[in-house]
CSV table of C-alpha atoms and ligand atoms in Angstrom, one decimal:
chain,number,residue,atom,x,y,z
A,1,MET,CA,3.4,-9.1,28.5
A,2,SER,CA,2.6,-10.9,25.3
A,3,GLU,CA,5.0,-10.6,22.9
A,4,SER,CA,2.1,-8.9,20.5
A,5,GLN,CA,1.6,-6.5,23.1
A,6,LEU,CA,5.0,-5.4,23.3
A,7,TRP,CA,4.7,-5.1,19.5
A,8,ASP,CA,1.9,-2.6,19.8
A,9,ASP,CA,3.6,-0.9,22.6
A,10,VAL,CA,6.7,0.0,20.6
A,11,ASP,CA,4.6,1.1,17.6
A,12,GLU,CA,2.9,3.7,20.1
A,13,TYR,CA,6.6,4.7,21.3
A,14,PHE,CA,7.7,5.4,17.9
A,15,SER,CA,4.5,7.0,17.0
A,16,ALA,CA,4.2,9.3,19.8
A,17,HIS,CA,7.9,10.7,18.8
A,18,LEU,CA,8.1,10.4,15.1
A,19,SER,CA,4.5,11.1,13.9
A,20,PRO,CA,2.4,12.6,17.0
A,21,ASP,CA,-1.0,14.0,17.1
A,22,ASP,CA,-2.3,13.7,13.8
A,23,ASP,CA,-6.1,14.2,14.1
A,24,VAL,CA,-7.0,13.6,10.5
A,25,LEU,CA,-5.4,10.1,10.2
A,26,GLN,CA,-7.0,9.4,13.6
A,27,ALA,CA,-10.3,10.6,12.2
A,28,ALA,CA,-9.6,8.5,9.2
A,29,LEU,CA,-9.2,5.2,11.2
A,30,ARG,CA,-12.0,6.4,13.3
A,31,ASP,CA,-14.6,6.7,10.5
A,32,SER,CA,-13.2,3.6,8.7
A,33,GLU,CA,-14.0,1.5,11.8
A,34,ALA,CA,-17.6,3.5,12.2
A,35,ALA,CA,-18.6,2.2,8.8
A,36,GLY,CA,-17.6,-1.2,9.5
A,37,LEU,CA,-14.3,-1.4,7.4
A,38,PRO,CA,-11.9,-4.0,8.6
A,39,SER,CA,-9.2,-2.7,10.6
A,40,ILE,CA,-6.2,-3.7,8.5
A,41,ALA,CA,-4.8,-0.3,7.3
A,42,VAL,CA,-1.2,-0.3,7.3
A,43,SER,CA,0.0,0.7,10.9
A,44,ARG,CA,1.4,4.4,12.0
A,45,PRO,CA,5.0,3.9,11.7
A,46,GLN,CA,4.3,1.9,8.5
A,47,GLY,CA,2.3,5.0,7.0
A,48,LYS,CA,5.3,7.1,8.0
A,49,LEU,CA,7.4,5.2,6.1
A,50,LEU,CA,5.3,4.9,3.0
A,51,GLN,CA,5.6,8.9,3.2
A,52,LEU,CA,9.1,9.0,3.2
A,53,LEU,CA,9.8,6.7,0.7
A,54,ALA,CA,7.5,8.5,-1.7
A,55,GLU,CA,9.6,11.7,-0.4
A,56,ILE,CA,12.8,10.3,-1.1
A,57,GLN,CA,11.7,9.2,-4.3
A,58,GLY,CA,10.6,12.7,-5.2
A,59,ALA,CA,7.4,11.4,-6.2
A,60,ARG,CA,5.2,13.3,-8.1
A,61,THR,CA,3.0,10.3,-9.3
A,62,ILE,CA,1.6,7.5,-7.4
A,63,LEU,CA,-0.6,4.6,-8.0
A,64,GLU,CA,-2.1,2.5,-5.0
A,65,ILE,CA,-4.0,-0.6,-5.6
A,66,GLY,CA,-6.0,-1.2,-2.7
A,67,THR,CA,-7.6,1.7,-1.1
A,68,LEU,CA,-9.6,0.5,2.1
A,69,GLY,CA,-10.5,4.0,4.1
A,70,GLY,CA,-7.9,5.8,2.5
A,71,TYR,CA,-5.5,5.8,5.5
A,72,SER,CA,-2.5,4.6,3.4
A,73,THR,CA,-3.5,6.6,0.8
A,74,ILE,CA,-3.3,10.0,2.8
A,75,TRP,CA,0.1,9.2,4.1
A,76,LEU,CA,1.3,8.9,0.6
A,77,ALA,CA,-0.3,12.0,-0.9
A,78,ARG,CA,1.2,14.0,1.9
A,79,ALA,CA,4.7,13.4,0.0
A,80,LEU,CA,3.2,14.8,-3.2
A,81,PRO,CA,3.5,18.6,-4.5
A,82,ALA,CA,0.3,20.5,-5.0
A,83,ASP,CA,0.4,19.6,-8.5
A,84,GLY,CA,0.9,15.5,-7.8
A,85,ARG,CA,-1.2,12.8,-8.5
A,86,LEU,CA,-2.3,9.9,-6.9
A,87,ILE,CA,-4.7,7.2,-8.2
A,88,SER,CA,-6.0,4.7,-5.8
A,89,LEU,CA,-7.9,1.6,-7.1
A,90,GLU,CA,-10.6,0.1,-4.9
A,91,TYR,CA,-13.1,-3.2,-5.7
A,92,SER,CA,-15.8,-2.1,-2.9
A,93,ALA,CA,-17.9,1.2,-3.7
A,94,LYS,CA,-18.3,1.4,0.0
A,95,HIS,CA,-14.7,1.5,1.1
A,96,ALA,CA,-14.3,3.7,-1.7
A,97,GLU,CA,-16.7,6.2,-0.6
A,98,VAL,CA,-15.6,6.1,3.1
A,99,ALA,CA,-12.0,6.8,1.5
A,100,THR,CA,-13.0,9.7,-0.5
A,101,ARG,CA,-14.5,11.8,2.7
A,102,ASN,CA,-11.2,10.9,4.5
A,103,ILE,CA,-9.1,12.0,1.7
A,104,ALA,CA,-11.4,15.3,1.5
A,105,ARG,CA,-11.1,16.2,5.2
A,106,ALA,CA,-7.1,15.8,4.6
A,107,GLY,CA,-7.4,18.3,2.2
A,108,LEU,CA,-5.9,15.9,-0.4
A,109,ASP,CA,-8.8,15.4,-2.7
A,110,LYS,CA,-7.7,17.8,-5.8
A,111,ILE,CA,-4.4,15.4,-6.0
A,112,VAL,CA,-6.3,11.9,-5.2
A,113,GLU,CA,-8.6,10.0,-7.2
A,114,VAL,CA,-10.0,6.6,-6.0
A,115,ARG,CA,-11.3,4.3,-8.9
A,116,VAL,CA,-14.0,1.9,-8.2
A,117,GLY,CA,-13.7,-1.6,-9.8
A,118,ALA,CA,-11.6,-4.7,-10.0
A,119,ALA,CA,-8.2,-3.4,-10.3
A,120,LEU,CA,-7.6,-5.8,-13.3
A,121,ASP,CA,-10.2,-4.1,-14.9
A,122,SER,CA,-9.2,-0.6,-13.9
A,123,LEU,CA,-5.5,-1.1,-14.8
A,124,PRO,CA,-5.8,-1.6,-18.7
A,125,LYS,CA,-8.3,1.7,-18.6
A,126,LEU,CA,-5.8,3.3,-16.9
A,127,ALA,CA,-2.8,2.1,-19.1
A,128,ASP,CA,-5.1,3.4,-22.1
A,129,GLU,CA,-4.9,6.7,-20.9
A,130,ASN,CA,-1.4,6.7,-21.3
A,131,PRO,CA,-0.4,8.4,-17.8
A,132,ALA,CA,2.9,9.5,-17.0
A,133,PRO,CA,5.1,7.0,-15.6
A,134,PHE,CA,4.2,6.5,-11.7
A,135,ASP,CA,7.1,7.2,-9.4
A,136,LEU,CA,5.8,4.8,-7.0
A,137,VAL,CA,3.4,2.0,-6.9
A,138,PHE,CA,1.7,0.5,-3.5
A,139,ILE,CA,0.2,-2.8,-4.0
A,140,ASP,CA,-1.7,-3.8,-1.1
A,141,ALA,CA,-5.4,-5.2,-2.6
A,142,ASP,CA,-5.9,-9.1,-2.9
A,143,LYS,CA,-2.6,-10.8,-2.6
A,144,ALA,CA,-3.7,-13.8,-5.2
A,145,ASN,CA,-3.2,-11.5,-7.7
A,146,ASN,CA,-0.3,-9.9,-6.8
A,147,PRO,CA,2.2,-11.0,-9.6
A,148,HIS,CA,-0.4,-9.6,-11.9
A,149,TYR,CA,-0.2,-6.3,-9.9
A,150,VAL,CA,3.6,-6.3,-10.2
A,151,ASP,CA,3.2,-7.0,-14.0
A,152,TRP,CA,1.1,-3.9,-14.3
A,153,ALA,CA,3.6,-1.7,-12.1
A,154,LEU,CA,6.1,-2.6,-14.5
A,155,ARG,CA,4.0,-1.5,-17.6
A,156,LEU,CA,2.9,1.9,-15.8
A,157,THR,CA,6.5,2.9,-14.2
A,158,SER,CA,9.9,4.0,-15.9
A,159,THR,CA,13.4,3.6,-14.8
A,160,GLY,CA,14.0,4.5,-11.2
A,161,SER,CA,10.5,4.0,-9.9
A,162,LEU,CA,9.9,2.0,-6.8
A,163,ILE,CA,7.1,-0.8,-6.2
A,164,VAL,CA,6.2,-1.7,-2.6
A,165,VAL,CA,4.2,-4.6,-1.9
A,166,ASP,CA,2.5,-5.0,1.6
A,167,ASN,CA,1.7,-8.3,3.6
A,168,VAL,CA,4.4,-10.2,2.0
A,169,VAL,CA,5.4,-12.3,5.1
A,170,ARG,CA,1.8,-12.9,6.8
A,171,GLY,CA,3.0,-14.6,10.1
A,172,GLY,CA,5.4,-16.5,8.1
A,173,ARG,CA,3.0,-18.2,5.9
A,174,VAL,CA,5.4,-17.0,3.0
A,175,VAL,CA,8.0,-19.9,3.3
A,176,ASP,CA,5.5,-22.7,2.9
A,177,ALA,CA,5.8,-23.7,-0.6
A,178,GLU,CA,3.2,-26.1,-0.4
A,179,SER,CA,0.4,-24.0,0.7
A,180,THR,CA,-2.7,-23.8,-1.6
A,181,ALA,CA,-3.7,-20.7,-0.1
A,182,PRO,CA,-4.3,-18.1,-2.9
A,183,ASP,CA,-3.0,-15.3,-0.9
A,184,VAL,CA,0.3,-17.2,-0.1
A,185,ARG,CA,0.6,-18.5,-3.5
A,186,GLY,CA,0.3,-15.0,-5.0
A,187,THR,CA,2.6,-13.5,-2.8
A,188,ARG,CA,5.5,-16.1,-3.6
A,189,GLU,CA,4.8,-15.7,-7.1
A,190,ALA,CA,5.3,-12.0,-7.0
A,191,ILE,CA,8.5,-12.5,-4.8
A,192,GLU,CA,9.9,-14.9,-7.4
A,193,LEU,CA,9.0,-12.5,-10.3
A,194,ILE,CA,10.8,-9.8,-8.8
A,195,GLY,CA,13.8,-12.0,-8.2
A,196,LYS,CA,14.0,-13.1,-11.6
A,197,HIS,CA,12.8,-10.1,-13.6
A,198,PRO,CA,15.8,-8.2,-15.4
A,199,ARG,CA,14.4,-5.2,-15.0
A,200,LEU,CA,13.6,-5.3,-11.2
A,201,SER,CA,16.0,-5.2,-8.1
A,202,GLY,CA,14.1,-6.2,-4.6
A,203,THR,CA,14.4,-7.0,-1.3
A,204,ALA,CA,11.8,-8.0,1.4
A,205,ILE,CA,11.8,-6.8,5.2
A,206,GLN,CA,10.3,-8.4,8.1
A,207,THR,CA,8.4,-6.5,10.4
A,208,VAL,CA,6.5,-6.6,13.7
A,209,GLY,CA,4.3,-4.2,15.3
A,210,GLY,CA,0.5,-3.1,15.8
A,211,LYS,CA,0.0,-5.6,12.7
A,212,GLY,CA,1.7,-8.6,13.9
A,213,TYR,CA,4.3,-10.4,11.9
A,214,ASP,CA,4.4,-9.2,8.3
A,215,GLY,CA,6.7,-7.1,5.9
A,216,PHE,CA,7.0,-5.6,2.8
A,217,ALA,CA,8.6,-6.1,-0.7
A,218,LEU,CA,10.6,-3.2,-2.3
A,219,ALA,CA,11.5,-3.1,-6.0
A,220,ARG,CA,13.4,-0.8,-7.8
A,221,VAL,CA,12.5,-0.5,-11.6
A,222,LEU,CA,16.0,-0.8,-13.6
A,223,ALA,CA,16.8,0.5,-16.9
B,301,SAH,N1,-3.9,0.2,1.7
B,301,SAH,C1,-5.0,0.2,2.3
B,301,SAH,C2,-5.5,-1.3,3.0
B,301,SAH,C3,-5.8,-1.9,2.2
B,301,SAH,S1,-6.8,-3.5,2.4
B,301,SAH,C4,-4.2,1.0,4.0
B,301,SAH,O1,-3.2,0.5,4.3
B,301,SAH,O2,-4.8,1.7,4.6
B,301,SAH,C5,-7.1,-4.2,1.0
B,301,SAH,C6,-8.2,-3.4,0.1
B,301,SAH,O3,-8.2,-4.2,-1.4
B,301,SAH,C7,-9.8,-3.2,0.7
B,301,SAH,O4,-10.2,-2.4,0.7
B,301,SAH,C8,-10.3,-4.4,-0.5
B,301,SAH,O5,-11.5,-3.9,-0.6
B,301,SAH,C9,-9.4,-3.8,-1.6
B,301,SAH,N2,-9.4,-5.2,-2.7
B,301,SAH,C10,-9.8,-6.2,-2.8
B,301,SAH,N3,-9.6,-7.1,-4.0
B,301,SAH,C11,-9.7,-5.9,-4.9
B,301,SAH,C12,-9.5,-6.1,-6.1
B,301,SAH,N4,-9.4,-7.1,-7.0
B,301,SAH,N5,-9.3,-4.7,-6.9
B,301,SAH,C13,-9.1,-3.6,-6.2
B,301,SAH,N6,-9.0,-3.7,-4.8
B,301,SAH,C14,-9.4,-4.7,-4.3
B,302,DHB,C1,-4.8,-8.2,6.0
B,302,DHB,C2,-3.9,-6.8,6.4
B,302,DHB,C3,-3.4,-6.2,5.4
B,302,DHB,O1,-2.7,-5.1,5.4
B,302,DHB,C4,-3.9,-6.3,4.0
B,302,DHB,O2,-3.5,-5.6,3.1
B,302,DHB,C5,-5.0,-7.1,3.9
B,302,DHB,C6,-5.4,-8.2,5.0
B,302,DHB,C7,-4.9,-8.8,7.3
B,302,DHB,O3,-4.4,-8.8,8.4
B,302,DHB,O4,-6.0,-9.8,7.2
B,303,MG,MG1,-1.8,-4.3,3.6
């Protein structure tokens, strides 16, 4: 058995026991694939981790950057109270359309809003609306802009908020200091920004699983 097959099987085993029989999430993945979206949503165990983090956080407001078909959105929004709010930013109108249908089927359309456009255009507009500080920000879009997204996340959060960044390992490419790949450079800059920022305390965790060898960075906003 290949190592990655084993990682898949272990994800399957954990999912079967810890987040079983979830028709709404299965349907979201099925319809995303049918619409031709890439299969790059977080894995089921990762999705459940996002939900648990938001619950531990007692989150009432969540910002997501990078919606795709709304799979991670649904996990996160399930942590919110009925009067909570999740705003998800997505560049592709097609992805946003698929996500909007998936979110409605999950019964979460009253608390979730998907905004179409490049996140770096949407974020200043969002800031102009003076939203309540977000309790959790999930960054999972174009990795080249990760340092800008961390910067915006800081502006849109307050003490105690949690920032999560997906795909910070990418098969280990993150350690290549000479890399000219925009995603690697963006992620390295984001990690280094978290490390040196006086208002952030962070870590990063390597993961294996159905999505290969990758990982999350986590950063807590300090006073
Ligand atoms: N969070 C999703 C996966 C997101 S995949 C999940 O786990 O289910 C990355 C998404 O970011 C894609 O849908 C892509 O269209 C979007 N994206 C890429 N560049 C972007 C940008 N500049 N602004 C907003 N979204 C962007
Ligand atoms: C890929 C995976 C992701 O989680 C993502 O956000 C973007 C791309 C990928 O495997 O290519
Ligand atoms: Mg991702």
